[in-house]
Structures are given as structure tokens and as C-alpha cells.
PDB file of C-alpha atoms in Angstrom:
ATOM      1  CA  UNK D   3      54.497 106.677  95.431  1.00  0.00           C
ATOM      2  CA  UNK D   4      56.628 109.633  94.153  1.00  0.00           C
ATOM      3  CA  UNK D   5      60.177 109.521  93.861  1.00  0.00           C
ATOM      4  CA  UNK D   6      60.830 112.579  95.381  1.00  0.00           C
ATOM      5  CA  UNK D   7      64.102 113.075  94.603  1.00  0.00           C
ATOM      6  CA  UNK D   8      64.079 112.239  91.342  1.00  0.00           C
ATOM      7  CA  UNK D   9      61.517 115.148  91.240  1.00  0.00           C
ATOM      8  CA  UNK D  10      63.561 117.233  92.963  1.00  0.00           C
ATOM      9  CA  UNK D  11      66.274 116.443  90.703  1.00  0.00           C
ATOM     10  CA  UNK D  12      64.331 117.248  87.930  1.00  0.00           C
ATOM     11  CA  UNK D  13      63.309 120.231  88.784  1.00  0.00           C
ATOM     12  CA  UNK D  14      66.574 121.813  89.402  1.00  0.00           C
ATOM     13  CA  UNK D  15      68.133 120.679  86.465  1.00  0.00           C
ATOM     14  CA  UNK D  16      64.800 122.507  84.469  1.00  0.00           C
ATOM     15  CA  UNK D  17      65.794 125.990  86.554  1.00  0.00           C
ATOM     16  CA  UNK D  18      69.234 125.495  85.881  1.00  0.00           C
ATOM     17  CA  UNK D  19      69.336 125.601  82.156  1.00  0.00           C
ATOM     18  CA  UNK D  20      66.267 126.768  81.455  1.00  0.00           C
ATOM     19  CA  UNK D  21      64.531 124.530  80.259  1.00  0.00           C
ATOM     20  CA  UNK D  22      60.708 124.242  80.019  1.00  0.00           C
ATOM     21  CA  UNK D  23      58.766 120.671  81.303  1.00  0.00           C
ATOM     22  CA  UNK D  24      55.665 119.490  81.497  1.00  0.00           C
ATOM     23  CA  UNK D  25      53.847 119.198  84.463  1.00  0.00           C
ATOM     24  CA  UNK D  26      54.251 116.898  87.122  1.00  0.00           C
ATOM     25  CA  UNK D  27      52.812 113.664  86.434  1.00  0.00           C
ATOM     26  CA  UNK D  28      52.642 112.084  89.612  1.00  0.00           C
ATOM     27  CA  UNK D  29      50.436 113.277  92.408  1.00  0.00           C
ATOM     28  CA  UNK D  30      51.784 114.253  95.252  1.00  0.00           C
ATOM     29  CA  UNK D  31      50.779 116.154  98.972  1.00  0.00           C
ATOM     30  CA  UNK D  32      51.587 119.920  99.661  1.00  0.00           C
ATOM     31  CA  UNK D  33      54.290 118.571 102.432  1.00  0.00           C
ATOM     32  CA  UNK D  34      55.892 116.020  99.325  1.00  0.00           C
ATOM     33  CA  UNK D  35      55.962 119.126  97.419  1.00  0.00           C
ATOM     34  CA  UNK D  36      57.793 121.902 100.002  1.00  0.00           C
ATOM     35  CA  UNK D  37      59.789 118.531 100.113  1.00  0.00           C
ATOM     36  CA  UNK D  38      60.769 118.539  96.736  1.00  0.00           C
ATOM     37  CA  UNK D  39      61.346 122.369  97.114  1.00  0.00           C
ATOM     38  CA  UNK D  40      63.770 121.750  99.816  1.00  0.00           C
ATOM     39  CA  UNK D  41      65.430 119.020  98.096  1.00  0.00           C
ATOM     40  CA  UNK D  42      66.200 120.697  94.525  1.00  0.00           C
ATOM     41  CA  UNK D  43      67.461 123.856  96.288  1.00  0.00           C
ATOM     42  CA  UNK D  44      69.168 121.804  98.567  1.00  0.00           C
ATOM     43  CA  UNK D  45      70.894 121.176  95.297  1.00  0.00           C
ATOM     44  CA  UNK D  46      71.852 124.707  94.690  1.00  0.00           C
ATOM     45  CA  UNK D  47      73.457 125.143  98.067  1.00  0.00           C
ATOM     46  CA  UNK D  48      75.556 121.512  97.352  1.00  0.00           C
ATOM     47  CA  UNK D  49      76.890 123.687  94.331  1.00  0.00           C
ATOM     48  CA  UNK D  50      78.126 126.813  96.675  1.00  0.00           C
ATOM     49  CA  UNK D  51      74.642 128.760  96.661  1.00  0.00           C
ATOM     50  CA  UNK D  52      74.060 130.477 100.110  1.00  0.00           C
ATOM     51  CA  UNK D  53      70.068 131.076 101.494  1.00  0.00           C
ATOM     52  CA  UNK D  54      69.775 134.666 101.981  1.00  0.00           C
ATOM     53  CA  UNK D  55      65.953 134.426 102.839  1.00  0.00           C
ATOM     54  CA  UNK D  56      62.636 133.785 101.484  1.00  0.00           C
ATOM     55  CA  UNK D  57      59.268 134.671  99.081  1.00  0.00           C
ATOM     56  CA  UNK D  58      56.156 134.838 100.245  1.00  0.00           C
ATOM     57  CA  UNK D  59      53.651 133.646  97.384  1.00  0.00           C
ATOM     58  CA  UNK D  60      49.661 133.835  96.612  1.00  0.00           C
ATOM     59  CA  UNK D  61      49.598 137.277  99.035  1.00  0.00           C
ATOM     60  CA  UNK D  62      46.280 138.986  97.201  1.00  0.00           C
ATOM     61  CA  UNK D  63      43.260 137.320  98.010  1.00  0.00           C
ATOM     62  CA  UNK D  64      42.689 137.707  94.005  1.00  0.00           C
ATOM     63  CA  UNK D  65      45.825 135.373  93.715  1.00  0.00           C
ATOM     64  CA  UNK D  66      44.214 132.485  96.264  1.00  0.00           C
ATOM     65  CA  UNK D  67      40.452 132.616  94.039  1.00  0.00           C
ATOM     66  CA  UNK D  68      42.551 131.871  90.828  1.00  0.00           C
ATOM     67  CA  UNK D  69      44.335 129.472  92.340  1.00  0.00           C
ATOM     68  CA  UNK D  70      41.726 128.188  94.340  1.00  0.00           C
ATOM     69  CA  UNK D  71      43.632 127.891  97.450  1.00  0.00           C
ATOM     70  CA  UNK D  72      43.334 129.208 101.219  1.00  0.00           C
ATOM     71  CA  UNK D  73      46.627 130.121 102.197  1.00  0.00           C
ATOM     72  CA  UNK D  74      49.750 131.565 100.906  1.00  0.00           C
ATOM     73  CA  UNK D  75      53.011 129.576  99.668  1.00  0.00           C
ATOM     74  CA  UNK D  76      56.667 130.192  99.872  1.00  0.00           C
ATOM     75  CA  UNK D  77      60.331 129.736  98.071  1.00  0.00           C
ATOM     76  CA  UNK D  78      63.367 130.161  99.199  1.00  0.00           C
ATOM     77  CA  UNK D  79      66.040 133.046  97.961  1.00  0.00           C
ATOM     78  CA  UNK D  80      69.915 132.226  97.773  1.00  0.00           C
ATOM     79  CA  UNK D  81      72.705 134.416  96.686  1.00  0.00           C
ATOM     80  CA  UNK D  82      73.041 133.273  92.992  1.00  0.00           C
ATOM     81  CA  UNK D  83      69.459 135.074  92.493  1.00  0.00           C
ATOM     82  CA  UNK D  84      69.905 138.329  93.285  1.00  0.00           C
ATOM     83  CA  UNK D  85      69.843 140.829  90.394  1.00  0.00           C
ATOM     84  CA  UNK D  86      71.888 144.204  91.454  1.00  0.00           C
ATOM     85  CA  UNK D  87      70.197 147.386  91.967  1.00  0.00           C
ATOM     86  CA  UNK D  88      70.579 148.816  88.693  1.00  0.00           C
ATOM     87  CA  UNK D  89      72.207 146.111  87.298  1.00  0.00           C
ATOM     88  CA  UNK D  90      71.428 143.544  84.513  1.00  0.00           C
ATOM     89  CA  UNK D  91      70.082 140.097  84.387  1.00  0.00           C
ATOM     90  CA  UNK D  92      70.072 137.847  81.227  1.00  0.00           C
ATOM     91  CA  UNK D  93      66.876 136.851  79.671  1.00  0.00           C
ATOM     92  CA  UNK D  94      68.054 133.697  78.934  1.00  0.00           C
ATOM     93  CA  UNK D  95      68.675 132.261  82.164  1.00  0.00           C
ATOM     94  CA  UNK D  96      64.975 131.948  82.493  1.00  0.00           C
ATOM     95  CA  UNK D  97      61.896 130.031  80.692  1.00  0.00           C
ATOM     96  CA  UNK D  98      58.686 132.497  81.219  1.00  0.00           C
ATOM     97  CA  UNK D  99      59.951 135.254  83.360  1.00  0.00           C
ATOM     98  CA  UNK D 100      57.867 138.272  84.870  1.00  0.00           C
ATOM     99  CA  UNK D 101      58.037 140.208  87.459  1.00  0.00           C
ATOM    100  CA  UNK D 102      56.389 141.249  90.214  1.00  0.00           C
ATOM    101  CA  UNK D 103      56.376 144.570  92.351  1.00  0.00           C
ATOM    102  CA  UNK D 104      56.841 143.883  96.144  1.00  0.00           C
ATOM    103  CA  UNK D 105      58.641 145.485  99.452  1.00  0.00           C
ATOM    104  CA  UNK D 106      61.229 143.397 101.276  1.00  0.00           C
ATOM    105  CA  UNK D 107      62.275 143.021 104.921  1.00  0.00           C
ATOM    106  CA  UNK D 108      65.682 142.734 105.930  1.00  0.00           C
ATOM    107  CA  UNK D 109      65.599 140.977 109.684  1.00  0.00           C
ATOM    108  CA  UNK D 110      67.875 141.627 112.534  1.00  0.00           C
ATOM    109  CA  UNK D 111      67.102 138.496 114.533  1.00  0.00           C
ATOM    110  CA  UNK D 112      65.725 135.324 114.391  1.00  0.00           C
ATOM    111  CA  UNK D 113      61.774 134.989 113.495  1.00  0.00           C
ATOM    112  CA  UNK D 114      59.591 131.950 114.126  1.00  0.00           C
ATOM    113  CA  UNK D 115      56.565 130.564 115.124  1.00  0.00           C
ATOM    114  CA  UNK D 116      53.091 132.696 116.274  1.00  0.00           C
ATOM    115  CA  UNK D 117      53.574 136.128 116.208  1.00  0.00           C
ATOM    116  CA  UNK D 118      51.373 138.900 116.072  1.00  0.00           C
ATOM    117  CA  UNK D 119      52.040 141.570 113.390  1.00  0.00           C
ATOM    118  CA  UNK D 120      54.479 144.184 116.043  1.00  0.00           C
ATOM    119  CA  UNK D 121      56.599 141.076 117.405  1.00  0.00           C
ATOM    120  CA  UNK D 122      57.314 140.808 113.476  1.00  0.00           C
ATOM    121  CA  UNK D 123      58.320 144.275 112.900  1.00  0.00           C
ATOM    122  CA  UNK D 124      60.314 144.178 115.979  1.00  0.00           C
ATOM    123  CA  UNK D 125      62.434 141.919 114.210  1.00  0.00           C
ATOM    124  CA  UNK D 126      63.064 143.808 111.320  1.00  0.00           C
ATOM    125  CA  UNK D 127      66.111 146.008 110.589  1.00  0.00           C
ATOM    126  CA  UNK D 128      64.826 147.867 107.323  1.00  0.00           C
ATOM    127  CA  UNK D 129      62.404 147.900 104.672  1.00  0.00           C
ATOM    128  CA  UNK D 130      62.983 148.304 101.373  1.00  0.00           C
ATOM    129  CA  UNK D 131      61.158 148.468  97.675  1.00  0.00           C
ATOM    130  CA  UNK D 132      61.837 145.316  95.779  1.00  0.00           C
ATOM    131  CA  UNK D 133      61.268 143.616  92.812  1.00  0.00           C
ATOM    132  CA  UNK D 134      60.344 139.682  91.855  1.00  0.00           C
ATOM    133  CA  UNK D 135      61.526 137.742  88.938  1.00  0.00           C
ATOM    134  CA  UNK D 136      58.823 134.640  89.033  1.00  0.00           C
ATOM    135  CA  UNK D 137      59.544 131.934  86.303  1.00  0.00           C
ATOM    136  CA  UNK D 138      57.875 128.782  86.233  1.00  0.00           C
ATOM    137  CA  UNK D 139      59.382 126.061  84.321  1.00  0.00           C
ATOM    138  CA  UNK D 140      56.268 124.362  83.305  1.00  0.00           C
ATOM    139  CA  UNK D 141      54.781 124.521  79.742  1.00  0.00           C
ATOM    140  CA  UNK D 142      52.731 128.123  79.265  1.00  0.00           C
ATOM    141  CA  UNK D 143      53.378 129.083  82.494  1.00  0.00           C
ATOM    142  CA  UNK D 144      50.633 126.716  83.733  1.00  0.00           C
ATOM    143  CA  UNK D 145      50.928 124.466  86.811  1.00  0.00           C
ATOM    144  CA  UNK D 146      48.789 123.480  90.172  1.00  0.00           C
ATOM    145  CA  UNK D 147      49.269 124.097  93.754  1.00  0.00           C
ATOM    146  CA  UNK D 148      51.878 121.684  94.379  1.00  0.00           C
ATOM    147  CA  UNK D 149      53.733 121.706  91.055  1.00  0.00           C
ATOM    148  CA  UNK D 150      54.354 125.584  92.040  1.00  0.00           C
ATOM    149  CA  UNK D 151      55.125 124.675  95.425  1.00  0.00           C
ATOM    150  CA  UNK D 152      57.614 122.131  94.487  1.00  0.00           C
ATOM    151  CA  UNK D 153      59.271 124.830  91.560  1.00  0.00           C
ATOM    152  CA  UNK D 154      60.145 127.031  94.398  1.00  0.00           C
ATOM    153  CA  UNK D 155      57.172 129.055  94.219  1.00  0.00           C
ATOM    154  CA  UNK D 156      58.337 129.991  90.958  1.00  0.00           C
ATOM    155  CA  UNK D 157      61.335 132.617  92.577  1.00  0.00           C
ATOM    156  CA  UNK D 158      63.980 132.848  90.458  1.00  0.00           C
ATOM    157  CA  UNK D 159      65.673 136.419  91.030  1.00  0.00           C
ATOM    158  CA  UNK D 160      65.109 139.747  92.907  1.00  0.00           C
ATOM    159  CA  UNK D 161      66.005 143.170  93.124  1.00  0.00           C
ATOM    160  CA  UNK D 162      66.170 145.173  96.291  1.00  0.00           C
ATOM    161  CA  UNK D 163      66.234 148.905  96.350  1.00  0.00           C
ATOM    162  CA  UNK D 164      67.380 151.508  99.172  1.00  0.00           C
ATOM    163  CA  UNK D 165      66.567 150.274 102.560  1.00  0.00           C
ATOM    164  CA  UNK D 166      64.711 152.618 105.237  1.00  0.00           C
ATOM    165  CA  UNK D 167      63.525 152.904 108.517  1.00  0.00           C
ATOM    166  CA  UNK D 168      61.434 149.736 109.458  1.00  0.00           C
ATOM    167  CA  UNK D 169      59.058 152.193 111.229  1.00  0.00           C
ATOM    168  CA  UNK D 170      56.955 153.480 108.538  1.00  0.00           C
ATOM    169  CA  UNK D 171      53.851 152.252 107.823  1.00  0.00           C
ATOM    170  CA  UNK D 172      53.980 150.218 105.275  1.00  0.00           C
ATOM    171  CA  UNK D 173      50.134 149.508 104.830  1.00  0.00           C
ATOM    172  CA  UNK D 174      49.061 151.328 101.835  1.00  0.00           C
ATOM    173  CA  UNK D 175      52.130 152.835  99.948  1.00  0.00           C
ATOM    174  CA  UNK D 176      51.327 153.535  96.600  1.00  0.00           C
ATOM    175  CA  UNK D 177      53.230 151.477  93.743  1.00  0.00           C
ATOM    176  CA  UNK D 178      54.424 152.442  90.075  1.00  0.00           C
ATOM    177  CA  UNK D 179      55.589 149.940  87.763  1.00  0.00           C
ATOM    178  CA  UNK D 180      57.461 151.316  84.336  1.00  0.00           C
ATOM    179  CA  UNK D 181      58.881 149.741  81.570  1.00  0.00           C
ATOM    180  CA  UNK D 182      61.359 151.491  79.394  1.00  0.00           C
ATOM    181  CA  UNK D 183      59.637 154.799  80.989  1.00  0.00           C
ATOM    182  CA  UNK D 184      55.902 153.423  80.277  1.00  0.00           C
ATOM    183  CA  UNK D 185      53.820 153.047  82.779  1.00  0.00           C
ATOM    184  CA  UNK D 186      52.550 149.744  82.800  1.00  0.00           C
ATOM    185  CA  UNK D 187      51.611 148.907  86.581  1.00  0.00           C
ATOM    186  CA  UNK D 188      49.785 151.210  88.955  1.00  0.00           C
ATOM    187  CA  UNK D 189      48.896 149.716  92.441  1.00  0.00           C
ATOM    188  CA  UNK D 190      49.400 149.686  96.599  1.00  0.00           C
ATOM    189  CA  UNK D 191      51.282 147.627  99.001  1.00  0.00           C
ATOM    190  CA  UNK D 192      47.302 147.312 100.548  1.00  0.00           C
ATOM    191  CA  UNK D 193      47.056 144.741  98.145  1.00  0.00           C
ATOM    192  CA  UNK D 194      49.543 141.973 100.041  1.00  0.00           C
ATOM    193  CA  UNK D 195      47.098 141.164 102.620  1.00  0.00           C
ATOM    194  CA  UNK D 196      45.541 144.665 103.530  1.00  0.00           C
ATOM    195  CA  UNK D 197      49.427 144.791 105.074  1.00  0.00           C
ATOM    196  CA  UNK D 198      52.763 143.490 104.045  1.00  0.00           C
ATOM    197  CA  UNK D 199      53.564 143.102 107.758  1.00  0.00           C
ATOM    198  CA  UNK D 200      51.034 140.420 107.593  1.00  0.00           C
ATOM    199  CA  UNK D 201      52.977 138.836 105.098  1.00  0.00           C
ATOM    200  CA  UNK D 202      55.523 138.607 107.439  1.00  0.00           C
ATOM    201  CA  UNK D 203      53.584 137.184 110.131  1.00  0.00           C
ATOM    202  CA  UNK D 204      52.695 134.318 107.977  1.00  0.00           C
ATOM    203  CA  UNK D 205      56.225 133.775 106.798  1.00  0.00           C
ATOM    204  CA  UNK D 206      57.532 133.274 110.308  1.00  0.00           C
ATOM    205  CA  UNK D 207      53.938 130.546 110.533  1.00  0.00           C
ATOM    206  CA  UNK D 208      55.614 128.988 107.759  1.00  0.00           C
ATOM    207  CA  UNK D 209      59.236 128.709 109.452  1.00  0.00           C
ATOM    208  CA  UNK D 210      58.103 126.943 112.283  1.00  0.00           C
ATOM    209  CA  UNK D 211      56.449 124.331 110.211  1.00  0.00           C
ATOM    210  CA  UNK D 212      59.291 123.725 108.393  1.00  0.00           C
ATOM    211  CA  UNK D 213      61.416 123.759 111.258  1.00  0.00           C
ATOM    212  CA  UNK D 214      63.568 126.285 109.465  1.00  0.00           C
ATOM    213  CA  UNK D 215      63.499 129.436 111.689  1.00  0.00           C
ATOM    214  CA  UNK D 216      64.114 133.034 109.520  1.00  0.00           C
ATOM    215  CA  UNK D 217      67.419 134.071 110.235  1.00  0.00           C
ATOM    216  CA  UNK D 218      69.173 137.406 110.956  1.00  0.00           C
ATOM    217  CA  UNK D 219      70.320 138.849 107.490  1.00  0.00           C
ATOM    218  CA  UNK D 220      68.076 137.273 105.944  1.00  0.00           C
ATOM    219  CA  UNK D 221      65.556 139.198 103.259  1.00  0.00           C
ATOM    220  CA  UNK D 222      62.093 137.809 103.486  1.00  0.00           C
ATOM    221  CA  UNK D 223      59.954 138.979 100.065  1.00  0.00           C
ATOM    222  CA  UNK D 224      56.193 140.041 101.605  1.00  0.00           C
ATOM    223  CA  UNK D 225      54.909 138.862  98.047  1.00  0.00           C
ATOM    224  CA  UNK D 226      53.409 140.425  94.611  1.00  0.00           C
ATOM    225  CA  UNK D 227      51.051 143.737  95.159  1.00  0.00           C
ATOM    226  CA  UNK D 228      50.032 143.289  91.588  1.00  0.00           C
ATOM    227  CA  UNK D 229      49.333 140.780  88.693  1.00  0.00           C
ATOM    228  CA  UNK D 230      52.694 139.694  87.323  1.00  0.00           C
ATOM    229  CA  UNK D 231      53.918 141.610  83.990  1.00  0.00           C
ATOM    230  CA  UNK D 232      56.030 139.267  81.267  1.00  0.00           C
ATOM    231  CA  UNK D 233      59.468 140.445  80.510  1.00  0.00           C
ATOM    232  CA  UNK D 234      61.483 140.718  77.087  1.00  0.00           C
ATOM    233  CA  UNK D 235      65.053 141.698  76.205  1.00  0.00           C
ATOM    234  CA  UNK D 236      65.483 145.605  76.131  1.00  0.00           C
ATOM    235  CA  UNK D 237      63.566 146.603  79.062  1.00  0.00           C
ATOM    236  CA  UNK D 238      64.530 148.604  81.452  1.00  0.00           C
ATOM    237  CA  UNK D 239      62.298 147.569  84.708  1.00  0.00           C
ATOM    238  CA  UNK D 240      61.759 150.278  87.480  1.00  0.00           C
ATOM    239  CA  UNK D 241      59.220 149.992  90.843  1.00  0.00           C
ATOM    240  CA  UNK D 242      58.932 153.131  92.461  1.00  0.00           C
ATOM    241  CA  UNK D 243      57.135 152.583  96.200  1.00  0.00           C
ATOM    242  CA  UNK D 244      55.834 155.470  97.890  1.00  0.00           C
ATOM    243  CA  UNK D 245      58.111 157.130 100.567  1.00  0.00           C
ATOM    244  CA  UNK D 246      60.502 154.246 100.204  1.00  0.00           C
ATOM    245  CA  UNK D 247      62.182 154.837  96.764  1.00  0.00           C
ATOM    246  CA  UNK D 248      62.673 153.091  93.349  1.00  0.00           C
ATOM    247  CA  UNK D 249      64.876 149.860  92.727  1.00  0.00           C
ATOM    248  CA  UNK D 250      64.676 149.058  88.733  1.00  0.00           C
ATOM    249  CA  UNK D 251      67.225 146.647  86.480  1.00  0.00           C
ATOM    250  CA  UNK D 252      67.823 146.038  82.993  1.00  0.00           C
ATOM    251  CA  UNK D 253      66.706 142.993  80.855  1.00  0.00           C
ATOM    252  CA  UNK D 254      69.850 142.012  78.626  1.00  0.00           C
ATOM    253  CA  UNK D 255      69.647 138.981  75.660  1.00  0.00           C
TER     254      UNK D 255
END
């Protein structure tokens, strides 16, 4: 049986210093691995870490083929993770990062449980274009279902731009990804489930199986609209979202 723990343990130390591992050796269930998840950021918040909200993970259908999965995943975000809106984050704090273009939701009340897509934008206070740093700690970025699961979904740091109006439709903004100026991501907020509020609906699913309800203030992540693009010192990231602005941040060694 797996020592979860231990596991959860080593994980956290891994994302701490940055240090890459092989994959998990021992098999363990989706609900050992959220487990694990809970338990090694449970470390983080020991250490003074607050949750501010959560990722939503696997939110193209393109994402769930590869993976060969059915449903989406989730991480958790605390405080120590979020990268200032045209700030700077170090390179070296991570192992294999990328990023990610996505829209976040900042909530004005508590979310849980069934919900159909309006309920969930009722709860919203703003929307806002965002930006993922994913970084698995396993060897060539290469892991299953439940060693991603139990890595925190591979969240390590975000970026939040302006925030707007919660009212406008969100279903098929157009995205633009640059690097140092460069174009190197073209795509739609269409591609998180047809709808990021969808996203959301699912993430408030999740809540109520963990028993951990989404709280007010807290930013939930509606997940990647694109493949993920592999960072390197010297860029300067930028997401540009249609009718909702441009958040960007600087890689630094």
C-alpha cells in the first residue's frame, strides 16, 4: 500500500527546490493521488502559504485523447505562486516550465456542488486574461494520470491581467500568445470546453467532492486554451484575450 505521505512529502520537497524525479513507483487510485495533492500543499500552507483558489486541468478534449482520460483534473493556487502583472519570475525556481494561455474568474461567494453554467457566473465578480506556469517535476516532462494529479496538476505560478465585467461572453474570445514580440500562439477561449464557464461548472463538481467548497476571493483558473509553449530565460511572455486585455511577465535567470 502507498505511503502517502511519504509521497506527499516527496513531492513537495521536488517543487520546492526544483528538483526533477522519476515517476512514481507505486500505484496508486485517483482519490490516493488528489490525496497526496492535498497533503504536499498542505505542506506549503504549514510554511505560511495562503490558498487563493484553484486550476482547472485537461480542459480541451485534445488534452483528455492524449491523456486518455474522461474528465478534467485540478491543483490548487496559493499566494507564493503568483507572478505580478508585469513582473518577473525566476527560471530557476522551476524544472520544465511552460505556460499556458487561459482566462481566470475571480468569485464573490461561495461555489459548490451541481450547478448549471448561469448559477456559476452568478458567482463571479470579474473575469480576467491570465496566464499558467505548468511544471511537472517528473523526468522529460512525462508522467500518468495520477502522478499529475498528485504534482498538483502540474500548477506552479500564474499571472492575472486586468479584471472586467463578468458579463461578457466569454465563449469564443480570440487568444494571442507572443514571445519577445513573436507570435508564437494563436487560438480561442472556445477551446476550454466550447466555454470557459463550463470550466467553472466542473470546478465547483470538483469542490463538492473534495468537500472543499470555492471560496469568495478566490481565483479559479478555467484551464489551457492551447498546447503548452516551453519557457527560457529572456522572454518576455504576453497573452492578449479578446475584449478583455493583455497580462504578460518576464522570464529572469
Amino acid at each position: 500500500m502507498a505511503d502517502i505521505q511519504a509521497l506527499a512529502n516527496h513531492l513537495d520537497d521536488a517543487a520546492r527546490n526544483a528538483t526533477e524525479i522519476a515517476q512514481l513507483s507505486e500505484p496508486i487510485s485517483l482519490q490516493e493521488a488528489y490525496e497526496i495533492q492535498k497533503r504536499s500543499v498542505g505542506r506549503r500552507l504549514s510554511r505560511g502559504e495562503r490558498q487563493v483558489g484553484i486550476k482547472m486541468g485537461f480542459t480541451s478534449r485534445d488534452k483528455m485523447v492524449q491523456m486518455g482520460v474522461h474528465d478534467m483534473i485540478w491543483g490548487r493556487l496559493t499566494d507564493a505562486m503568483i507572478v505580478e502583472d508585469g513582473g518577473s519570475t525566476s527560471f530557476r525556481k522551476y524544472v520544465h516550465p511552460r505556460i499556458e494561455p487561459e482566462v481566470a474568474f475571480l468569485l464573490k461567494r461561495e461555489l459548490i456542488g451541481t450547478v448549471t453554467p448561469l448559477q456559476a457566473l452568478s458567482a463571479v465578480e470579474a473575469i480576467a486574461p491570465a496566464i499558467e506556469v505548468i511544471d511537472s517535476r517528473y523526468k522529460a516532462f512525462k508522467f500518468s494520470l495520477t502522478d499529475v494529479v498528485a504534482d498538483n496538476s502540474s500548477s506552479s505560478g500564474f499571472v492575472v491581467g486586468p479584471w472586467h465585467r463578468p458579463d461578457l461572453d466569454s465563449s469564443n474570445l480570440g487568444i494571442v500568445v507572443s514571445f519577445n514580440g513573436a507570435i508564437v500562439l494563436v487560438g480561442s477561449t472556445a477551446a476550454i470546453l466550447g466555454n470557459p464557464l463550463r470550466s467553472l461548472v466542473a470546478a465547483a463538481r470538483f469542490a463538492a467532492q473534495a468537500d472543499e467548497p470555492l471560496r469568495p476571493g478566490w481565483i479559479v483558473m478555467a484551464g489551457g486554451a492551447s498546447h503548452a509553449e516551453a519557457l527560457s530565460p529572456g522572454l518576455w511572455v504576453e497573452c492578449e484575450v479578446q475584449h478583455l486585455g493583455r497580462t504578460g511577465f518576464s522570464v529572469v535567470e
